[in-house]
CSV table of N, CA and C in Angstrom, one decimal:
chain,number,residue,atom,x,y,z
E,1,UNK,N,0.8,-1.2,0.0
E,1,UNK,CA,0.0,0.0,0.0
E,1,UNK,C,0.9,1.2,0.0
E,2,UNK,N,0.4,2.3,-0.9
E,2,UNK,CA,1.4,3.6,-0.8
E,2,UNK,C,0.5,4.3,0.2
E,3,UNK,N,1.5,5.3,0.5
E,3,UNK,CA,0.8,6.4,1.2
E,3,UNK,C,0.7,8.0,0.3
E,4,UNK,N,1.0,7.7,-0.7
E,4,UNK,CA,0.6,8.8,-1.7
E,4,UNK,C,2.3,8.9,-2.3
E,5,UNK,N,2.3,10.0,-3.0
E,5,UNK,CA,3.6,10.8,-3.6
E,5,UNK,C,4.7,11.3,-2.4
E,6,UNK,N,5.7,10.6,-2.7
E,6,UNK,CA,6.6,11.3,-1.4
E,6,UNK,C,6.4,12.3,-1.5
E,7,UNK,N,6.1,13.2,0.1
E,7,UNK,CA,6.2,14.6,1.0
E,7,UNK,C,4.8,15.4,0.7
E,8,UNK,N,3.7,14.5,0.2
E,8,UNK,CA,2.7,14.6,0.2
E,8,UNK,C,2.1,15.1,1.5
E,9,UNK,N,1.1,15.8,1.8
E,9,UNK,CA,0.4,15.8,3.2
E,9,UNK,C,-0.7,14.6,2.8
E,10,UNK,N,-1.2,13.8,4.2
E,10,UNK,CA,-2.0,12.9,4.4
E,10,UNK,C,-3.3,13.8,5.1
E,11,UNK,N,-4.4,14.0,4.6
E,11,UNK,CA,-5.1,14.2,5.4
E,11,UNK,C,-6.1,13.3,5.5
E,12,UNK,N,-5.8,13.1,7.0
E,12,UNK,CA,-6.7,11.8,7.9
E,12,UNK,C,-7.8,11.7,7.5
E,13,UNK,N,-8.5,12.6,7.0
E,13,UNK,CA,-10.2,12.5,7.7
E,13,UNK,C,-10.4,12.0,6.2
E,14,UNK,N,-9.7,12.4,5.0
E,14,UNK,CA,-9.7,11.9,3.6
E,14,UNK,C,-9.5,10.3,3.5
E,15,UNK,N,-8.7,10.0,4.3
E,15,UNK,CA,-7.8,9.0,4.2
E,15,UNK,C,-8.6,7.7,3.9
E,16,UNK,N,-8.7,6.6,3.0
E,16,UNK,CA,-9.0,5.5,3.3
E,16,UNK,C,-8.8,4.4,3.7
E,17,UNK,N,-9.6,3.5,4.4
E,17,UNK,CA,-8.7,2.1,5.2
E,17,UNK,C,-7.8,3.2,6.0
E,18,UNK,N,-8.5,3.8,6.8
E,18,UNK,CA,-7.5,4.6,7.9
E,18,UNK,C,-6.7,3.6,9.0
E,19,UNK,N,-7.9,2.8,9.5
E,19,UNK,CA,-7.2,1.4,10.1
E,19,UNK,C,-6.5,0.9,9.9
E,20,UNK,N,-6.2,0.3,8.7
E,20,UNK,CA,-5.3,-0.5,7.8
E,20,UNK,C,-3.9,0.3,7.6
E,21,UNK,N,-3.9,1.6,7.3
E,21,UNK,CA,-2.9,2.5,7.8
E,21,UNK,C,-2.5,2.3,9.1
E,22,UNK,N,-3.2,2.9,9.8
E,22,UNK,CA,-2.6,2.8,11.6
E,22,UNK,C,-2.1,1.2,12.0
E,23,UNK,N,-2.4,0.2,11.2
E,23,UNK,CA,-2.0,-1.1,11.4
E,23,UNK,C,-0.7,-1.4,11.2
E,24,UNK,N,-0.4,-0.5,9.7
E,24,UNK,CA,1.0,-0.8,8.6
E,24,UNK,C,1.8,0.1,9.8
E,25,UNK,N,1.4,1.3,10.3
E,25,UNK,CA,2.3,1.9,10.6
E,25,UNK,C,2.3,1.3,12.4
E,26,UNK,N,2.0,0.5,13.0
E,26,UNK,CA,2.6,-0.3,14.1
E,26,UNK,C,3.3,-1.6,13.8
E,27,UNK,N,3.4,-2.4,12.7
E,27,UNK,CA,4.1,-2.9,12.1
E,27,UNK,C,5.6,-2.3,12.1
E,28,UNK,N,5.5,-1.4,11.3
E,28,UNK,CA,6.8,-0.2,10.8
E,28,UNK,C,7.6,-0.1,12.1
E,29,UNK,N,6.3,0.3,13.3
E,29,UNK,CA,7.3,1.0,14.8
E,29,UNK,C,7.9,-0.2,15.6
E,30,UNK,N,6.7,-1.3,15.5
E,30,UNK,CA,7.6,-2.8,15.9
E,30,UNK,C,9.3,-3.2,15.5
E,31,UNK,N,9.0,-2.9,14.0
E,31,UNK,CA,10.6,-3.1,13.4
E,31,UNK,C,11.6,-2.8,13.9
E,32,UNK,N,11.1,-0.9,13.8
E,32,UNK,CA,12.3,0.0,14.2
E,32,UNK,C,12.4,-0.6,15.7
E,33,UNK,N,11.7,-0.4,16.7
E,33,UNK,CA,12.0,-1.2,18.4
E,33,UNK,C,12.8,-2.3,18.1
E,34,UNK,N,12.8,-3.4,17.5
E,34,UNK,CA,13.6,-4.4,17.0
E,34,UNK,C,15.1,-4.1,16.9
E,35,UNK,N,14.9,-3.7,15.7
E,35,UNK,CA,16.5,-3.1,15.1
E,35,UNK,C,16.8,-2.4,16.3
E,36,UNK,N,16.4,-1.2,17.0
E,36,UNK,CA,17.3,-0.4,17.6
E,36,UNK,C,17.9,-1.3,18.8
E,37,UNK,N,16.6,-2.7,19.5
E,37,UNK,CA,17.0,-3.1,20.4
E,37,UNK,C,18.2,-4.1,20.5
E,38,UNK,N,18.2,-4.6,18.9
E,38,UNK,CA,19.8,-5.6,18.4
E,38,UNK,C,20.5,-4.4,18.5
E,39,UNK,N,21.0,-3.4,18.2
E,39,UNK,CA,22.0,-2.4,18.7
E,39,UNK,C,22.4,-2.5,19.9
E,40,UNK,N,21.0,-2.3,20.2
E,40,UNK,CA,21.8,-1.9,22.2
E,40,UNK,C,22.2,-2.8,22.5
E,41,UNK,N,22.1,-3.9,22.2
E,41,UNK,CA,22.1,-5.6,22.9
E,41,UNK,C,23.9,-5.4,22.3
E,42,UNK,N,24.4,-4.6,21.3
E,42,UNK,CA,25.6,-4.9,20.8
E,42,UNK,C,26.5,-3.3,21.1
E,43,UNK,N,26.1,-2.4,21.4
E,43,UNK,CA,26.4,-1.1,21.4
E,43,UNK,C,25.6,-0.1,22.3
E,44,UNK,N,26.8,0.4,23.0
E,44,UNK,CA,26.1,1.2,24.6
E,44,UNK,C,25.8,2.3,23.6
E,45,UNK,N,24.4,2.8,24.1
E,45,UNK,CA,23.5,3.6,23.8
E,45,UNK,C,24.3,5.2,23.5
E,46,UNK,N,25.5,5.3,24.4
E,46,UNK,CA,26.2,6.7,24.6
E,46,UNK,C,27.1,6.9,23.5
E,47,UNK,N,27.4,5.3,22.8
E,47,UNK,CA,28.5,5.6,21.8
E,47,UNK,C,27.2,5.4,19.8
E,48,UNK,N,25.7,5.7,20.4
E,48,UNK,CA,25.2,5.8,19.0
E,48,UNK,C,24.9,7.0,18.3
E,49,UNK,N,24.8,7.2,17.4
E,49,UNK,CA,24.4,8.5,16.7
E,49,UNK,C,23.4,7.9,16.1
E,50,UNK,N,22.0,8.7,16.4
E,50,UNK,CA,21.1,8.2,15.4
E,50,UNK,C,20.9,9.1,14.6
E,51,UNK,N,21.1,10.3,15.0
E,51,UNK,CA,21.0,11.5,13.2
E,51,UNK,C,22.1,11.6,13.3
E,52,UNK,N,22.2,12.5,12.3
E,52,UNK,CA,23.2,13.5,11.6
E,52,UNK,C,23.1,14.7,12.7
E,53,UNK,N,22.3,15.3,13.0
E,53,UNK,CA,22.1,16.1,14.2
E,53,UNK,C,21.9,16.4,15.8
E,54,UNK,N,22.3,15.0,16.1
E,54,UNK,CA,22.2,14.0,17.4
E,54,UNK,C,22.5,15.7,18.5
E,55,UNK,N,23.6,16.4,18.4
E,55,UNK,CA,24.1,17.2,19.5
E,55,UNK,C,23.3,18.5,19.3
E,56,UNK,N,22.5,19.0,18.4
E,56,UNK,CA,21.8,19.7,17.8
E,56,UNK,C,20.5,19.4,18.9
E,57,UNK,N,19.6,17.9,18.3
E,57,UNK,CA,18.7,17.6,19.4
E,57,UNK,C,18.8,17.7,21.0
E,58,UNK,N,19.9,17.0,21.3
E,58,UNK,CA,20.3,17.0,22.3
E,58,UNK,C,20.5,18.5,23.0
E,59,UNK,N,20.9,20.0,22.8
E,59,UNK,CA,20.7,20.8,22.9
E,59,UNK,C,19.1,21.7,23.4
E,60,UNK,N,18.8,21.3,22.8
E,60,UNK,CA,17.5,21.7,22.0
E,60,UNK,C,16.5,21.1,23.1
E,61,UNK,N,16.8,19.8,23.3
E,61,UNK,CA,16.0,19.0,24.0
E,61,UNK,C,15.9,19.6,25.8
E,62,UNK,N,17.4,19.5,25.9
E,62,UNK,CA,17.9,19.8,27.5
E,62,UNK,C,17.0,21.8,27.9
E,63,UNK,N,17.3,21.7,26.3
E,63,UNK,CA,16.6,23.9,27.4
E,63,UNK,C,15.2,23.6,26.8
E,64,UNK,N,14.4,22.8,26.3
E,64,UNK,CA,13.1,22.7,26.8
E,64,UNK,C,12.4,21.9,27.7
E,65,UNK,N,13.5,20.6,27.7
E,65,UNK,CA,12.9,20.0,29.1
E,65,UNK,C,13.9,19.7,30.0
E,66,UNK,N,14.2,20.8,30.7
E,66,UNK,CA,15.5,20.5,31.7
E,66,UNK,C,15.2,20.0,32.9
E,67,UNK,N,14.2,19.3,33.1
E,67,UNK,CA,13.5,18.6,34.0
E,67,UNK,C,14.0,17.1,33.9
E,68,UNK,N,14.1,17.0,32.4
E,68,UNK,CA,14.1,15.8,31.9
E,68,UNK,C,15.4,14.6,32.9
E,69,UNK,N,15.0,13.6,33.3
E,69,UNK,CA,16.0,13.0,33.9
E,69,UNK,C,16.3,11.6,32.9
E,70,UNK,N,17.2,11.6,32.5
E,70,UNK,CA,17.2,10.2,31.4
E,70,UNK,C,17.6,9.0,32.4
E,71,UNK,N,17.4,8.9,33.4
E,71,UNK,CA,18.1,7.5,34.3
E,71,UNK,C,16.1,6.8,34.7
E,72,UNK,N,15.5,8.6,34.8
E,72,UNK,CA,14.1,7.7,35.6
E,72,UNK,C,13.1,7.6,34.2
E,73,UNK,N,12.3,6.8,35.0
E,73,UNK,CA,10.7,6.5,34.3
E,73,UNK,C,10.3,8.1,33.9
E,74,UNK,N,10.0,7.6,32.5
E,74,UNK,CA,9.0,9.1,31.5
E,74,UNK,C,7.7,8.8,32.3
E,75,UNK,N,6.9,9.8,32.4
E,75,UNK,CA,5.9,10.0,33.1
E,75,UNK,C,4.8,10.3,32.1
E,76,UNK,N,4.5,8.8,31.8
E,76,UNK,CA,3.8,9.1,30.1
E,76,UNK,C,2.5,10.3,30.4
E,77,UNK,N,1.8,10.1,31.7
E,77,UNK,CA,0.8,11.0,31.6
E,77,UNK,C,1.0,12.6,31.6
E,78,UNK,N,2.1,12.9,32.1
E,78,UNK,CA,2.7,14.0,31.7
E,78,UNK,C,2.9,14.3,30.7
E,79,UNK,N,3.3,13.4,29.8
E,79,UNK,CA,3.9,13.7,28.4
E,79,UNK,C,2.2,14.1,27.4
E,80,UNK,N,1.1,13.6,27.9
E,80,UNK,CA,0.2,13.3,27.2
E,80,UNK,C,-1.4,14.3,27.6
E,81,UNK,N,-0.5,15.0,28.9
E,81,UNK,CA,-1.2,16.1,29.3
E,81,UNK,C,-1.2,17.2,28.4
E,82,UNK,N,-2.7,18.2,28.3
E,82,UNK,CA,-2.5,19.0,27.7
E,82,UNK,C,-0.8,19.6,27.2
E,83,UNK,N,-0.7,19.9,28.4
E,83,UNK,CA,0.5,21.0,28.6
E,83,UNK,C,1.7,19.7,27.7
E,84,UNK,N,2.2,19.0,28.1
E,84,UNK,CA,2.5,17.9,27.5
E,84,UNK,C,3.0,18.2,26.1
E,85,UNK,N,1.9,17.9,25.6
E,85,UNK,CA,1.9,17.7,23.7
E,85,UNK,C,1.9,18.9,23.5
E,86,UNK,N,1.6,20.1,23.8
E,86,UNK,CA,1.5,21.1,23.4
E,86,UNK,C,3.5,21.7,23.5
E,87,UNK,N,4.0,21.1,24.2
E,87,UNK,CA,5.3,21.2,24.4
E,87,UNK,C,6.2,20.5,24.0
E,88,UNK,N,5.6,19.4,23.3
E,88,UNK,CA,6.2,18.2,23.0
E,88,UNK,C,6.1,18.8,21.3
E,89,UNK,N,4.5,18.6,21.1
E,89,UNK,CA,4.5,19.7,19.5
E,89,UNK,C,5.1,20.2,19.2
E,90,UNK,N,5.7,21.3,19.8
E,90,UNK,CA,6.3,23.0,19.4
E,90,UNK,C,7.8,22.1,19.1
E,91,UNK,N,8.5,21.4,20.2
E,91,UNK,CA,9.7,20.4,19.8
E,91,UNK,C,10.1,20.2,18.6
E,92,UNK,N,8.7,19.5,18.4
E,92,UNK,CA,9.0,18.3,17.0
E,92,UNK,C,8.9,19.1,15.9
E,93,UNK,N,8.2,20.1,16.2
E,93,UNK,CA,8.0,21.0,14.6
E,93,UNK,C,9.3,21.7,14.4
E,94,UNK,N,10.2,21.6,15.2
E,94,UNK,CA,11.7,22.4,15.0
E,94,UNK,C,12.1,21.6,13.6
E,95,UNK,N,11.8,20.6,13.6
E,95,UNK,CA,12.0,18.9,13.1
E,95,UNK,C,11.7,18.6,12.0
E,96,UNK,N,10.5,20.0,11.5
E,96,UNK,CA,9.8,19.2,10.4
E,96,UNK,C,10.6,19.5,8.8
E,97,UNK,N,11.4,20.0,8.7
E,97,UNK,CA,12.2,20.2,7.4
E,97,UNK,C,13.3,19.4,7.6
E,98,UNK,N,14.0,19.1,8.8
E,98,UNK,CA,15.2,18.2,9.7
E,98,UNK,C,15.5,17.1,9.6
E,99,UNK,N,14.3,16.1,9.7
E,99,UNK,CA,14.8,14.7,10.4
E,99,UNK,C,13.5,14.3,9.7
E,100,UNK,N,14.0,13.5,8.6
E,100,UNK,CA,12.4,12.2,7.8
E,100,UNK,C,11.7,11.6,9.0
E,101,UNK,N,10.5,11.8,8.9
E,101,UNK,CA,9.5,11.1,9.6
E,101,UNK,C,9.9,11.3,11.0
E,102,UNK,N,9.7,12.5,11.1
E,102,UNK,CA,10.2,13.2,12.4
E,102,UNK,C,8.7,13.4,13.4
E,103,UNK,N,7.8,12.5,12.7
E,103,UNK,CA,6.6,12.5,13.3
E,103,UNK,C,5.6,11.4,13.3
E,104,UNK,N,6.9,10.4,12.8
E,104,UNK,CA,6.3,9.2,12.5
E,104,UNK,C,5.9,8.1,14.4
E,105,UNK,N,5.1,7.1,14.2
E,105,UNK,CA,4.7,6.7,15.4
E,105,UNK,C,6.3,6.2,16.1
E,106,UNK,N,6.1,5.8,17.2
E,106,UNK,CA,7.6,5.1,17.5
E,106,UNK,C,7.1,4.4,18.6
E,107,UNK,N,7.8,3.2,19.3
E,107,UNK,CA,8.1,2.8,20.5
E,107,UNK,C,9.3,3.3,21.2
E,108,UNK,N,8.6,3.7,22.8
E,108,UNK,CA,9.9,4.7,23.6
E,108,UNK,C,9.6,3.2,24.8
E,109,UNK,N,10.9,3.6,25.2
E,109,UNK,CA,11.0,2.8,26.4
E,109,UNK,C,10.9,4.0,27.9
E,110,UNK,N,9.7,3.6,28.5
E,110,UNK,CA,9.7,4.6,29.7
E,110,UNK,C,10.4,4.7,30.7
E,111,UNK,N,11.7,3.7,30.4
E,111,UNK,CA,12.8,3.5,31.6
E,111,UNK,C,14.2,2.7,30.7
E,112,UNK,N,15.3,3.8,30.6
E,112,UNK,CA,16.5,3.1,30.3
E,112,UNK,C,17.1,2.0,30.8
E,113,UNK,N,16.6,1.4,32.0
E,113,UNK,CA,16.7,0.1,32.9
E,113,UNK,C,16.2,-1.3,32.3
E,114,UNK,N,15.0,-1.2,31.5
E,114,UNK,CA,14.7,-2.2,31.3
E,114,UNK,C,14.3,-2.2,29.6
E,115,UNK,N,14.0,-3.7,29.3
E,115,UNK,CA,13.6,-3.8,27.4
E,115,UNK,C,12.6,-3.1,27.2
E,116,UNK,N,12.2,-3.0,26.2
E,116,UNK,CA,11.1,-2.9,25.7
E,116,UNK,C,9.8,-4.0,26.3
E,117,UNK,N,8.6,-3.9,26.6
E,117,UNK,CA,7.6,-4.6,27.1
E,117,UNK,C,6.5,-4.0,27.1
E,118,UNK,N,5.4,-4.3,27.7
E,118,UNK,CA,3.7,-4.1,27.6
E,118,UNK,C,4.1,-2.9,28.2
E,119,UNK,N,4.3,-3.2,29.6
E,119,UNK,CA,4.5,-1.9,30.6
E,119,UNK,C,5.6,-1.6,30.7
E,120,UNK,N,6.8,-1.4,29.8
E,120,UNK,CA,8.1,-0.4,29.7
E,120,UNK,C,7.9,0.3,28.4
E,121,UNK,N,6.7,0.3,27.6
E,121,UNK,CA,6.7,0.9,26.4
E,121,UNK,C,5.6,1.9,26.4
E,122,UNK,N,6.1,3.1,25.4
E,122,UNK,CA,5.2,4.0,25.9
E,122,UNK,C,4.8,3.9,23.9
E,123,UNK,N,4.2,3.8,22.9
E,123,UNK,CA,4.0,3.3,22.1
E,123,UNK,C,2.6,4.9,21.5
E,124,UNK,N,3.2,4.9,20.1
E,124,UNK,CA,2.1,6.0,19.3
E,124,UNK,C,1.9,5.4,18.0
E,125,UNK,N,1.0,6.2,17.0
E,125,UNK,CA,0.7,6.1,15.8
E,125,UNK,C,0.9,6.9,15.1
E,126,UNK,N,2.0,8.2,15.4
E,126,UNK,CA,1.6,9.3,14.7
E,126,UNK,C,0.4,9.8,15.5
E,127,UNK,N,-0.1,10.9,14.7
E,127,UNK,CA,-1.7,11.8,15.1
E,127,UNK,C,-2.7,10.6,15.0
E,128,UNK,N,-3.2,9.9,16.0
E,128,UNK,CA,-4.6,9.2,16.0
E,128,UNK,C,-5.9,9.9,15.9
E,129,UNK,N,-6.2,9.3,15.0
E,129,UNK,CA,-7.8,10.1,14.8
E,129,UNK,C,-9.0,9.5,15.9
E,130,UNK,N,-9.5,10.3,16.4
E,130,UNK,CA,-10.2,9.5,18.0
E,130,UNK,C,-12.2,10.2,18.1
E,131,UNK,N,-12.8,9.8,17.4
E,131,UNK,CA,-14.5,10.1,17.3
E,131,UNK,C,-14.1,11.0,18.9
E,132,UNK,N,-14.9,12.0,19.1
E,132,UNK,CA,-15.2,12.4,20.9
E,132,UNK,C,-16.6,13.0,20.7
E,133,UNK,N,-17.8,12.2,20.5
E,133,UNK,CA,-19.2,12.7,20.7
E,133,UNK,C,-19.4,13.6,19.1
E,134,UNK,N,-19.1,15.0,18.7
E,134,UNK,CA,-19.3,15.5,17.8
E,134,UNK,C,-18.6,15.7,16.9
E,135,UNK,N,-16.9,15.9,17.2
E,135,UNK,CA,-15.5,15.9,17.0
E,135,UNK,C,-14.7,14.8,17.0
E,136,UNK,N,-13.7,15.1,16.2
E,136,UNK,CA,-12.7,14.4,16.6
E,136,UNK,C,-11.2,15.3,16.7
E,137,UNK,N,-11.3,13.8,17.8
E,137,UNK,CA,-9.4,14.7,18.0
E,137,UNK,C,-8.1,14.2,17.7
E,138,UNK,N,-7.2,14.7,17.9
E,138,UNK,CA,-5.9,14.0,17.5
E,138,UNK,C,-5.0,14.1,18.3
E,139,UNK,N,-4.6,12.7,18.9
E,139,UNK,CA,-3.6,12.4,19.9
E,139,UNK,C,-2.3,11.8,19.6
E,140,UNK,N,-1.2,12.1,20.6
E,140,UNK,CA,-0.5,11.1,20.0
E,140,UNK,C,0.5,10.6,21.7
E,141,UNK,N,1.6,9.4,21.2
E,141,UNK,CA,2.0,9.2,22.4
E,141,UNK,C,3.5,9.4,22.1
E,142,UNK,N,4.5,8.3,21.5
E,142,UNK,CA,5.7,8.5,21.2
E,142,UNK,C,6.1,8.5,19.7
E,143,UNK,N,6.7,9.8,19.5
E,143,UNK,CA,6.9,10.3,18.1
E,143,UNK,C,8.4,9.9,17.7
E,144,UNK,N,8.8,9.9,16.7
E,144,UNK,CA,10.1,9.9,16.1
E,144,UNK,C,11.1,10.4,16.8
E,145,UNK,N,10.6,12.2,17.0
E,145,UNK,CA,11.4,13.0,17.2
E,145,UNK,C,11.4,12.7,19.1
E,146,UNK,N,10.3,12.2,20.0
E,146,UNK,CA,10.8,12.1,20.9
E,146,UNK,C,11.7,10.7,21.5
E,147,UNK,N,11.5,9.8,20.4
E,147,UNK,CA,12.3,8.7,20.5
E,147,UNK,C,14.1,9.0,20.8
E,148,UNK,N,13.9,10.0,19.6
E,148,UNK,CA,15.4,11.0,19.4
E,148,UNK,C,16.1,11.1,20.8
E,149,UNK,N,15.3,12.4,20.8
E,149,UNK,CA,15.4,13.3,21.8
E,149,UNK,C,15.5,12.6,23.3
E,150,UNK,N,15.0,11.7,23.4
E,150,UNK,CA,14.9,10.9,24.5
E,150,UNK,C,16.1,10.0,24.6
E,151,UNK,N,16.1,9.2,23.6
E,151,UNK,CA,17.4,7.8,23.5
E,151,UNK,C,19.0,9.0,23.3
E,152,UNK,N,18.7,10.3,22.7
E,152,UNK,CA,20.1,10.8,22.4
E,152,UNK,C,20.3,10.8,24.4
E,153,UNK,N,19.5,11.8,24.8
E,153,UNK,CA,20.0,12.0,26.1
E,153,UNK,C,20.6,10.9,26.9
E,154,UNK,N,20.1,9.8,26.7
E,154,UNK,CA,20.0,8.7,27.9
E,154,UNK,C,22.0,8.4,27.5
C-alpha cells in the first residue's frame, strides 16, 4: 500500500482504510523497536548516533525540558497532558524540514533500565484520529522525534 507521492500531506479525515494504515504503521514502529533493540544488545547507547544532528537535538531538547532526567521512568501522563503535547508539538516541529519522519509513530522505552515490554513501552501512531461525541481529536504518544530526543540524552 502507498501512502501517496513522497512529501505529500496525508489528510486523515480523507484517508481511506484509515485502520489499515494505523496497522501498517505499528508494524513499521515494531521493526524499528527491534533493530534499535539488536543495537543496544551490541552497542552502549552513549556511543550511537542516530542522526546527523544527534548534538543539535540534544541541545534543544535539555533547554526545553530540563527537567528531563534520562536515568528515571517518562511520566507518560505528563507527556500526554494538555500542557504535555502542546510542548512536546512545538519540539518536534523544530523537526519538520530536519529529520524524515520526524513524526512518525515510535516505541519509547519509559525506563533506560529495562527492554522494551507491555509496561516499559510507551507506544504511538503518529496523530490518531479518536471520534469524541461531535468531534474528533488528535492524539498522539511516542513520536520519532521524541524517541530521538529521549534515546540521544539517555
Amino acid at each position: 500500500m502507498s501512502l501517496g507521492p513522497a512529501g505529500a500531506s496525508l489528510d486523515p479525515e480523507q484517508a481511506e482504510n484509515f485502520e489499515d494504515m494505523e496497522k501498517q504503521f505499528a508494524v513499521k514502529a515494531v521493526q524499528h523497536m527491534s533493530t534499535y533493540w539488536a543495537i543496544l544488545e551490541k552497542v552502549r547507547g552513549s556511543k550511537l548516533r542516530l542522526t546527523k544532528i544527534d548534538d543539535e537535538i540534544y541541545e534543544h531538547f535539555r533547554k526545553e525540558f530540563p527537567e528531563f532526567d534520562p536515568g528515571e521512568t517518562i511520566d507518560e501522563d505528563k507527556m500526554k497532558s494538555k500542557e504535555g503535547k502542546e510542548k512536546w508539538r512545538n519540539f518536534m516541529m523544530a523537526y519538520e524540514k530536519k529529520v524524515d519522519d520526524y513524526n512518525f509513530g515510535t516505541m519509547l522505552r519509559a525506563n533506560p533500565k529495562f527492554e522494551y515490554g507491555e509496561k516499559e513501552t510507551i507506544f504511538g501512531t503518529g496523530y490518531l484520529r479518536e471520534r469524541c461525541g461531535d468531534h474528533t481529536e488528535y492524539n498522539f504518544a511516542a513520536m520519532r522525534m521524541q524517541f530521538y530526543a529521549v534515546e540521544i540524552a539517555r
